[in-house]
Amino acid sequence: MSAQPSSARPAETYDVVVVGAGFGGMYMLHRLRGLGFSVRVYEQGGGVGGTWYWNRYPGARCDVESMQYSYSFSEELQQEWDWSERYAPQPEILRYANHVADRFKLRSDMEFNMAVKACAFDERANIWSVTLAGGKTATAKFVVLATGCLSNARKPDIKGLESFKGPVYHTGNWPHDEVDFTGLRVGIIGTGSSGIQSVPVIAGQASHLTVFQRTPQFSIPARNAPMTAADRKRFRDNYPEIRRFAREESRNGIYTELPDRGALDDGDNERRAKYEARWQYGGLTFMSVYNNLALDQAANDTAADFVREKIDEIVKDRETAGLLRPANYPIGTKRICIDTDYFDTFNRPNVTLVDIKANPIEEILPNAVRTGGKDHEIDALVLATGFDAMTGSVAKIDITGRGGQTLNRKWAEGPKTYLGLMSAGFPNLFLITGPGSPSVLSNMIVSIEQHVDWIADCVSYMRERGLDSMEAETAAEEKWVAHVNEVAYTTLYPQADSWYMGANIPGKPRIFMPYIGGVGPYRQICNDVAAKGYEGFAVSRAEVERKVAS
Ligand SMILES: Cc1cc2nc3c(=O)[nH]c(=O)nc-3n(C[C@H](O)[C@H](O)[C@H](O)COP(=O)(O)OP(=O)(O)OC[C@H]3O[C@@H](n4cnc5c(N)ncnc54)[C@H](O)[C@@H]3O)c2cc1C
């Protein structure tokens, strides 16, 4: 393995190829380069930032507070970057990603507008061959898939969509130039996080907005506000403890008070007061009021009822309020949304809600969306239809491992990994925030940093010992997959038809993909595995094997 600076390497041969230049790929490059590995990052987009490069829709912003949804690996970086709002908007997060790329001089080892099409493992040489768009190839000992969990925008299969005469936008692949809806009749399909963020902003511009809703969502007010210097100082002074807690003790990578009681341990008035206080405070910690909201249906009902009552209070039209009230799944078991004026937007005279659960979209016409025999005329259409989450971007790459097995074939019944980091039969191929790890259930930058550090330690370990390959053992993988599943089914999560379950993609296997055991406990498991010499992973030294074979 070379320890030479990447500028002196032979062309197209690297120690590590990293796919994707979002927060995962950027930090992976920084860590590996610091260890003296030659690295190439291939990114299909035109710049860094991943999610924040693609999702430029009106109202896009993070829903974990920016002081926490930011890298912790550099003390200087976290002290010097000034977030302007409690939840930074997309342009600011993208500026931050670009700042990180410049500050740590990452761009020289990145290639943009370069999609990875295929990766094939050469068992004799223990080398991955990577095929890029345009037929170019590269080889590397290791491949890291930093391809993102929410990076494969899902275009719905709706009859007539191609015939629509006006512009069609997908929130997950938004144009770089400003889109102005002034004076237009706009339709938006989908009311997940992206829909909920964009509806109030589009409604403020459009002459009319028609919201096509299949499933109503639980949404909590963000209470976004400008960050003051004092707010920033409070975080900065306490960063060591905030970051430690998020990594080691929290379940979701967010610093917050840990509840010590269940929802039914309090009487009605006390419980209501606690929910009210969190509703007023705003944000994701609403679900941390009690310690059993994800576990106990009766406890969960108390939180769900509280939010449903809030929707009733805010939305004036009774029929619209009824349609907006989620009824068929426990609160929090679909990704909980964080909004600014979402429910209130339905009080505007220029907004109409259409229930496409009761009256599914029949067809899109050149100037309208037809549901239940009625044509809703529109000039522009927004698809807020989400992603083929967690596995979609990996599945788009044709990955062939040991014995000619493809990852898509192996994962046909659902993704199988050991710790969400590797999949048996695919040596030296790592996933960042892969299925089987906390990933989308957490503050993802915390999970990204943990995976990147683990992978960096692992490849250093291999270099020190002259190892040629490492891969998950099938038995360890099967045990982990069973554990992930078992833990999921101790909670209420599998009750919802969510994208965590793959339920938003027709034909996708219904498996609860992320690991719900908690960020802190999961980190401990990963650390223990490494401390025991990468227990559950098989290693090989090709030189030794070849000698034995000859
Ligand atoms: C609108 C939105 C808001 C979000 N808000 C939050 C939040 O508040 N808190 C939170 O924790 N998480 C949030 N997330 C999740 C977010 O995806 C992660 O926080 C994080 O940005 C993921 O970083 P990543 O590098 O793992 O993946 P990504 O940012 O998705 O980057 C992956 C990159 O890989 C590239 N890529 C994929 N396949 C290929 C290929 N074959 N060849 C070349 N390049 C490829 C993609 O183009 C992409 O740029 C949000 C997601 C969305 C969509």
XYZ file of C-alpha atoms and ligand atoms in Angstrom:
603
model
C 0.000 0.000 0.000
C 1.506 3.320 -0.936
C 2.121 6.034 1.597
C 3.083 8.580 -1.024
C 1.203 11.844 -1.494
C -1.621 11.446 -3.974
C -0.060 13.865 -6.487
C 2.783 11.347 -7.109
C 0.604 8.258 -7.637
C 0.373 6.414 -10.928
C -2.766 7.511 -12.807
C -6.042 5.771 -11.959
C -4.623 3.419 -9.338
C -5.425 4.248 -5.760
C -5.405 2.692 -2.373
C -9.010 3.740 -1.896
C -11.804 4.833 -4.189
C -14.583 6.715 -2.415
C -17.935 7.058 -4.170
C -19.775 10.276 -3.313
C -18.709 13.706 -2.074
C -21.367 14.407 0.544
C -20.441 14.776 4.203
C -19.495 11.075 4.273
C -17.159 11.085 1.279
C -15.553 14.398 2.234
C -14.590 13.300 5.723
C -13.506 9.853 4.469
C -11.059 11.514 2.076
C -9.734 13.805 4.792
C -9.125 10.934 7.232
C -7.537 8.555 4.737
C -5.305 11.188 3.207
C -4.132 12.130 6.684
C -3.057 8.502 7.115
C -1.026 8.593 3.903
C -3.373 6.590 1.657
C -3.879 7.583 -1.944
C -7.572 8.316 -2.453
C -9.866 9.284 -5.301
C -13.398 10.510 -4.739
C -15.837 10.212 -7.624
C -18.990 12.301 -7.442
C -21.724 12.278 -10.042
C -22.816 15.821 -9.135
C -21.001 18.987 -10.062
C -19.757 19.771 -6.549
C -19.470 18.706 -2.929
C -22.276 18.560 -0.364
C -24.380 15.589 -1.504
C -27.873 16.075 -0.063
C -27.282 19.826 0.129
C -26.069 19.988 -3.458
C -29.179 18.267 -4.832
C -32.030 19.356 -2.533
C -32.386 23.049 -3.396
C -36.168 23.231 -3.134
C -37.819 26.235 -1.466
C -37.730 25.856 2.322
C -35.017 23.151 2.366
C -33.121 23.201 5.649
C -31.841 20.749 8.222
C -34.093 19.518 10.998
C -31.326 18.743 13.477
C -30.021 22.018 14.917
C -27.041 23.269 12.921
C -24.778 23.553 15.956
C -25.207 19.773 16.204
C -25.706 18.965 12.515
C -22.104 19.849 11.687
C -18.732 18.131 11.748
C -17.040 17.658 15.100
C -13.719 16.286 13.853
C -11.988 19.656 13.795
C -12.112 21.877 16.849
C -11.020 24.872 14.742
C -13.802 24.254 12.232
C -16.537 24.027 14.836
C -15.269 27.141 16.573
C -14.876 29.245 13.448
C -18.041 28.531 11.439
C -20.951 30.825 12.308
C -24.364 29.289 11.690
C -26.887 32.057 11.091
C -30.055 30.238 12.167
C -31.040 27.478 14.545
C -31.750 25.296 11.472
C -29.595 26.532 8.610
C -31.162 26.768 5.165
C -29.830 24.636 2.322
C -27.677 27.361 0.675
C -25.838 27.902 3.954
C -25.236 24.180 4.537
C -23.907 23.939 0.984
C -21.614 26.908 1.668
C -20.390 25.083 4.773
C -19.640 21.934 2.718
C -17.691 24.064 0.231
C -15.857 25.791 3.059
C -14.824 22.383 4.451
C -13.663 21.264 0.991
C -11.531 24.416 0.642
C -10.255 24.496 4.200
C -9.024 20.907 4.076
C -7.978 21.138 0.392
C -10.157 18.201 -0.593
C -10.906 19.091 -4.195
C -7.560 17.999 -5.649
C -8.484 14.374 -4.957
C -12.078 14.620 -6.171
C -13.567 14.237 -9.608
C -16.989 15.732 -10.247
C -19.600 14.867 -12.866
C -18.194 11.359 -12.665
C -20.665 8.598 -11.833
C -19.428 5.197 -10.731
C -21.233 2.600 -12.803
C -19.708 -0.687 -11.683
C -17.241 -2.196 -9.216
C -15.820 -5.697 -9.704
C -13.574 -7.555 -7.290
C -10.559 -9.425 -8.654
C -10.126 -12.281 -6.170
C -6.630 -13.186 -7.278
C -5.235 -9.706 -6.919
C -7.539 -8.489 -4.137
C -8.222 -5.371 -6.159
C -11.431 -3.609 -7.072
C -11.868 -2.461 -10.621
C -14.122 0.577 -10.816
C -15.922 1.521 -14.023
C -16.833 5.159 -14.405
C -19.209 7.012 -16.681
C -17.707 7.301 -20.139
C -15.923 3.972 -19.822
C -12.973 5.228 -17.792
C -11.686 2.819 -15.143
C -9.740 2.984 -11.926
C -8.419 0.307 -9.611
C -8.183 0.368 -5.857
C -7.610 -1.995 -3.010
C -10.571 -0.567 -1.096
C -13.860 0.950 -2.160
C -15.954 3.065 0.202
C -19.558 3.647 -0.798
C -20.387 7.094 0.565
C -23.336 7.172 -1.794
C -25.891 8.494 0.709
C -29.098 7.075 2.154
C -31.359 9.702 0.595
C -29.693 10.375 -2.711
C -31.714 8.439 -5.250
C -34.693 10.682 -5.965
C -37.772 8.637 -6.672
C -39.875 9.690 -9.614
C -43.352 8.177 -9.250
C -44.815 6.064 -11.986
C -47.972 8.050 -12.735
C -49.899 7.690 -15.956
C -49.497 10.723 -18.199
C -46.655 12.360 -16.235
C -44.623 12.757 -19.420
C -47.521 14.516 -21.114
C -47.605 17.407 -18.640
C -46.905 20.625 -20.544
C -45.554 22.762 -17.687
C -42.311 22.337 -15.753
C -41.954 19.303 -13.453
C -39.540 19.540 -10.523
C -38.338 16.896 -8.067
C -37.413 18.250 -4.633
C -34.424 15.880 -4.520
C -33.025 17.094 -7.843
C -33.930 20.770 -7.907
C -32.590 23.164 -10.586
C -29.630 25.342 -9.658
C -31.282 28.474 -11.018
C -33.991 30.044 -8.936
C -37.475 28.739 -9.651
C -40.112 31.448 -9.416
C -43.696 30.302 -8.941
C -45.141 33.825 -8.827
C -48.542 33.946 -10.477
C -48.581 30.200 -11.232
C -50.981 27.462 -10.199
C -48.724 24.849 -8.663
C -49.427 21.231 -7.714
C -47.247 19.335 -5.245
C -47.392 15.567 -4.831
C -46.085 14.199 -1.535
C -46.184 15.393 2.052
C -43.065 13.901 3.627
C -40.312 16.112 5.062
C -39.514 17.834 1.746
C -43.170 18.498 0.958
C -43.812 19.841 4.440
C -40.825 22.201 4.209
C -41.676 23.486 0.748
C -45.486 23.841 0.931
C -45.529 27.046 3.060
C -42.868 28.717 0.903
C -44.444 27.776 -2.439
C -47.878 28.819 -1.131
C -46.428 32.275 -0.445
C -45.414 32.638 -4.099
C -47.955 30.751 -6.183
C -51.327 32.104 -7.197
C -52.708 28.741 -6.069
C -51.158 25.627 -4.542
C -52.841 22.234 -4.656
C -51.316 19.738 -2.232
C -51.861 16.091 -3.162
C -51.600 14.097 0.067
C -51.549 10.318 0.349
C -50.526 10.035 4.001
C -50.941 12.771 6.604
C -47.843 13.382 8.732
C -47.076 14.205 12.309
C -45.124 17.443 12.212
C -43.681 19.528 15.016
C -42.926 23.261 14.705
C -39.232 23.948 14.192
C -39.323 27.329 15.995
C -36.483 28.354 13.763
C -34.810 31.617 14.750
C -31.631 33.569 14.079
C -28.635 32.360 16.095
C -27.232 35.000 18.387
C -23.585 35.224 19.359
C -24.645 34.123 22.856
C -26.413 31.014 21.460
C -23.297 30.069 19.546
C -21.063 30.665 22.541
C -23.243 28.450 24.728
C -22.711 25.571 22.316
C -19.065 26.269 21.661
C -18.156 26.464 25.319
C -19.872 23.150 25.924
C -18.906 21.347 22.736
C -16.725 18.688 24.363
C -19.632 17.452 26.479
C -22.296 18.008 23.800
C -20.364 16.007 21.225
C -19.393 13.277 23.699
C -22.982 12.834 24.793
C -24.248 12.742 21.194
C -21.713 10.058 20.278
C -21.690 7.897 23.363
C -24.906 8.261 25.291
C -27.623 9.406 22.962
C -29.877 7.115 20.992
C -30.136 9.441 17.993
C -26.925 11.441 17.992
C -28.581 14.534 19.435
C -27.698 16.233 22.703
C -30.825 16.463 24.786
C -32.096 15.532 28.210
C -32.686 11.796 28.493
C -36.154 11.086 29.843
C -36.302 8.951 32.959
C -39.994 8.137 32.927
C -42.724 6.811 30.697
C -45.712 8.739 29.367
C -48.162 6.889 31.604
C -46.144 7.642 34.741
C -47.485 11.191 34.691
C -51.053 12.330 35.128
C -52.958 14.010 32.278
C -52.183 17.596 33.284
C -48.493 17.052 33.897
C -48.103 15.100 30.656
C -49.890 17.768 28.668
C -47.713 20.470 30.193
C -44.577 18.574 29.179
C -45.772 18.064 25.614
C -46.792 21.705 25.435
C -43.348 22.833 26.624
C -41.617 20.742 23.944
C -44.102 21.872 21.288
C -43.225 25.461 22.173
C -39.492 24.679 22.228
C -39.814 23.017 18.811
C -37.873 20.383 16.934
C -37.114 16.692 17.009
C -36.730 16.401 20.769
C -40.526 16.295 21.038
C -40.176 12.521 20.831
C -37.796 12.495 23.806
C -40.313 13.783 26.327
C -40.780 10.227 27.588
C -38.698 7.094 27.328
C -41.383 4.769 25.992
C -43.002 6.661 23.109
C -41.437 4.344 20.534
C -42.153 1.223 22.562
C -45.622 1.329 24.032
C -48.767 1.957 22.014
C -50.716 3.519 24.875
C -47.808 5.862 25.663
C -47.420 6.718 21.998
C -51.136 7.491 21.718
C -50.783 10.280 24.287
C -48.191 12.087 22.147
C -50.077 11.391 18.917
C -53.330 12.699 20.418
C -51.559 15.859 21.553
C -50.317 16.576 18.015
C -53.687 15.734 16.488
C -55.333 18.225 18.859
C -52.796 20.864 17.794
C -53.659 20.249 14.136
C -57.341 20.674 15.005
C -56.613 23.941 16.793
C -54.494 25.378 13.971
C -56.480 24.358 10.887
C -59.771 26.218 10.645
C -61.623 24.182 8.015
C -62.923 21.009 9.713
C -62.717 18.799 6.664
C -59.145 19.879 5.897
C -58.120 19.406 9.535
C -59.584 15.900 9.434
C -57.552 15.025 6.363
C -54.357 16.419 7.891
C -54.707 14.409 11.114
C -52.565 11.242 10.926
C -54.506 8.249 12.147
C -53.109 4.933 11.041
C -49.599 4.726 12.436
C -47.877 5.596 15.716
C -46.219 8.996 15.963
C -42.484 8.867 15.208
C -42.596 5.580 13.300
C -42.396 7.480 10.033
C -39.650 10.100 10.088
C -41.191 12.863 12.144
C -41.351 16.152 10.260
C -40.280 19.557 11.490
C -42.062 22.502 9.939
C -42.492 26.230 9.793
C -46.185 27.116 9.451
C -47.113 23.913 7.608
C -50.555 23.352 9.117
C -51.328 27.079 9.177
C -50.669 27.236 5.426
C -53.919 25.330 4.882
C -55.799 28.366 6.250
C -54.648 30.390 3.238
C -57.314 31.005 0.594
C -54.889 29.973 -2.182
C -54.186 26.462 -0.844
C -56.245 23.316 -1.456
C -55.642 19.874 0.035
C -56.566 16.845 -2.067
C -56.771 13.405 -0.481
C -55.185 10.964 -2.928
C -55.539 8.047 -0.534
C -59.307 8.135 -0.993
C -59.089 9.307 -4.610
C -55.765 8.189 -6.096
C -54.276 10.148 -8.955
C -55.800 8.633 -12.088
C -53.755 10.505 -14.626
C -51.720 13.587 -15.273
C -53.024 15.592 -18.196
C -51.121 18.319 -20.098
C -52.538 20.983 -17.724
C -54.040 19.164 -14.746
C -53.909 16.327 -12.256
C -57.003 14.105 -12.344
C -58.149 12.508 -9.089
C -61.579 11.018 -8.375
C -62.823 12.156 -11.780
C -61.937 15.799 -11.034
C -59.275 17.781 -12.898
C -57.110 20.077 -10.762
C -55.632 22.583 -13.172
C -52.001 23.511 -12.634
C -49.178 25.275 -14.481
C -46.240 23.641 -12.676
C -45.795 20.370 -10.824
C -43.540 19.573 -7.858
C -42.765 15.960 -6.991
C -41.921 15.707 -3.306
C -41.980 11.944 -3.587
C -38.829 11.121 -1.655
C -36.119 8.591 -2.299
C -35.391 4.933 -2.807
C -33.881 5.182 0.655
C -30.791 3.489 2.057
C -30.223 1.002 -0.767
C -31.275 2.914 -3.908
C -27.942 4.516 -4.780
C -25.951 1.368 -3.966
C -28.284 -0.696 -6.150
C -27.626 1.581 -9.114
C -23.984 0.502 -9.124
C -23.323 -2.930 -10.592
C -21.212 -4.431 -7.798
C -19.686 -7.880 -8.297
C -17.910 -9.550 -5.406
C -16.408 -12.932 -4.729
C -17.454 -15.793 -7.024
C -19.208 -13.451 -9.452
C -21.986 -12.736 -6.983
C -23.639 -9.334 -7.409
C -24.714 -7.223 -4.463
C -28.116 -6.651 -6.057
C -28.699 -10.394 -6.264
C -27.526 -10.885 -2.710
C -29.794 -8.093 -1.447
C -32.821 -9.087 -3.554
C -34.727 -10.130 -0.414
C -33.461 -7.129 1.554
C -30.056 -5.709 2.457
C -27.707 -7.907 4.476
C -24.696 -6.403 6.212
C -22.555 -6.916 9.252
C -22.830 -3.735 11.368
C -24.028 -1.847 8.299
C -20.358 -1.565 7.345
C -19.620 -4.529 5.087
C -21.476 -7.334 3.315
C -20.172 -10.919 3.225
C -18.706 -11.855 -0.153
C -17.635 -8.276 -0.918
C -14.149 -7.922 0.565
C -12.606 -4.498 1.174
C -15.890 -2.792 0.258
C -17.220 -0.498 2.969
C -20.533 1.282 3.342
C -21.004 4.563 5.171
C -24.272 4.649 7.148
C -25.359 1.468 5.416
C -28.495 -0.539 6.218
C -28.014 -2.262 9.556
C -26.505 0.857 11.169
C -28.342 3.708 12.963
C -27.892 6.042 9.951
C -31.227 7.694 9.105
C -32.531 7.294 12.655
C -29.774 9.581 13.874
C -28.103 12.931 13.474
C -26.334 11.643 10.421
C -23.141 13.613 10.776
C -22.511 11.868 14.092
C -23.066 8.490 12.420
C -20.981 9.441 9.387
C -18.026 10.467 11.554
C -18.231 7.227 13.519
C -18.268 5.077 10.368
C -15.479 7.024 8.716
C -13.271 6.743 11.811
C -13.976 3.017 12.108
C -13.159 2.417 8.431
C -9.982 4.529 8.663
C -8.856 2.522 11.702
C -9.689 -0.723 9.933
C -7.665 -0.039 6.780
C -4.758 1.211 8.922
C -4.934 -2.019 10.930
C -4.777 -3.996 7.685
C -1.829 -1.977 6.422
C 0.095 -2.452 9.655
C -0.371 -6.222 9.476
C 0.102 -6.589 5.734
C -3.409 -7.932 5.248
C -4.835 -8.042 1.762
C -8.495 -8.457 2.373
C -11.130 -8.260 5.027
C -14.764 -9.202 4.728
C -17.752 -9.918 6.895
C -18.188 -13.567 7.845
C -21.554 -14.957 6.818
C -22.351 -16.237 10.330
C -21.593 -12.852 11.923
C -23.654 -11.114 9.267
C -26.635 -13.391 9.741
C -26.491 -12.883 13.483
C -26.358 -9.112 13.030
C -29.234 -9.048 10.529
C -31.317 -11.101 12.991
C -30.384 -8.729 15.818
C -31.302 -5.624 13.782
C -34.648 -7.195 13.003
C -35.271 -8.374 16.535
C -34.570 -4.934 18.017
C -36.817 -3.260 15.421
C -39.708 -5.534 16.380
C -39.436 -4.607 20.053
C -40.560 -1.128 18.946
C -43.618 0.301 17.229
C -41.620 1.290 14.118
C -42.463 -1.676 11.870
C -46.164 -0.821 12.202
C -45.841 2.086 9.766
C -45.578 1.827 5.987
C -42.451 3.961 6.013
C -39.413 4.388 3.819
C -37.445 2.864 6.725
C -39.315 -0.319 5.720
C -38.905 0.247 1.978
C -42.681 0.677 1.803
C -42.567 3.723 -0.504
C -41.060 1.716 -3.359
C -43.372 -0.741 -5.118
C -41.890 -4.249 -4.970
C -39.115 -3.385 -2.484
C -38.790 -6.010 0.281
C -40.337 -4.941 3.591
C -37.382 -4.988 5.970
C -36.733 -2.458 8.710
C -33.379 -1.252 7.381
C -31.735 1.001 9.990
C -30.467 -0.265 13.359
C -32.651 1.078 16.122
C -30.485 -0.034 19.058
C -29.155 3.521 19.501
C -26.112 5.477 18.417
C -24.236 5.080 21.726
C -24.709 1.313 22.133
C -23.994 0.756 18.429
C -20.704 2.658 18.640
C -19.716 0.494 21.596
C -20.480 -2.677 19.625
C -18.345 -1.466 16.689
C -15.492 -0.515 19.035
C -15.630 -3.911 20.766
C -15.535 -5.733 17.436
C -12.417 -3.772 16.428
C -10.786 -4.268 19.843
C -11.213 -8.033 19.459
C -9.199 -8.003 16.226
C -12.229 -7.354 14.015
C -14.289 -10.183 15.361
C -16.729 -11.530 12.791
C -14.572 -10.373 9.906
C -12.355 -12.780 7.934
C -8.952 -11.524 6.886
C -6.524 -12.885 4.346
C -2.952 -12.336 3.339
C -2.782 -13.154 -0.358
C 0.972 -13.726 -0.428
C 0.650 -16.382 2.230
C -2.340 -18.012 0.555
C -0.649 -18.080 -2.821
C 2.414 -19.749 -1.341
C 0.283 -22.405 0.320
C -1.609 -23.004 -2.912
C 1.492 -23.459 -5.096
C -33.859 17.439 2.421
C -33.046 16.656 3.381
C -32.820 17.153 4.652
C -32.042 16.426 5.557
N -31.861 16.924 6.802
C -31.128 16.222 7.691
C -30.922 16.684 9.020
O -31.407 17.728 9.417
N -30.210 15.919 9.870
C -29.671 14.732 9.478
O -29.020 14.088 10.289
N -29.816 14.290 8.221
C -30.528 14.984 7.330
N -30.695 14.499 6.064
C -29.999 13.274 5.662
C -28.718 13.608 4.859
O -28.778 12.843 3.707
C -27.476 13.331 5.686
O -27.504 14.126 6.843
C -26.124 13.592 5.016
O -26.102 14.793 4.307
C -25.723 12.419 4.171
O -24.412 12.575 3.727
P -23.753 11.425 2.835
O -22.432 11.912 2.414
O -23.821 10.136 3.556
O -24.737 11.254 1.622
P -25.194 12.318 0.523
O -25.167 13.676 1.057
O -26.463 11.812 -0.031
O -24.050 12.231 -0.570
C -23.892 11.107 -1.372
C -23.290 11.562 -2.674
O -22.950 10.391 -3.421
C -23.169 10.673 -4.778
N -23.339 9.407 -5.487
C -24.280 8.462 -5.274
N -24.109 7.442 -6.142
C -23.042 7.760 -6.899
C -22.367 7.100 -7.969
N -22.770 5.911 -8.421
N -21.285 7.703 -8.523
C -20.843 8.916 -8.071
N -21.466 9.582 -7.067
C -22.538 9.003 -6.496
C -24.430 11.511 -4.785
O -24.511 12.284 -5.962
C -24.241 12.361 -3.542
O -23.691 13.604 -3.855
C -31.487 15.190 5.163
C -31.748 14.679 3.892
C -32.528 15.395 3.010
C -32.771 14.821 1.648
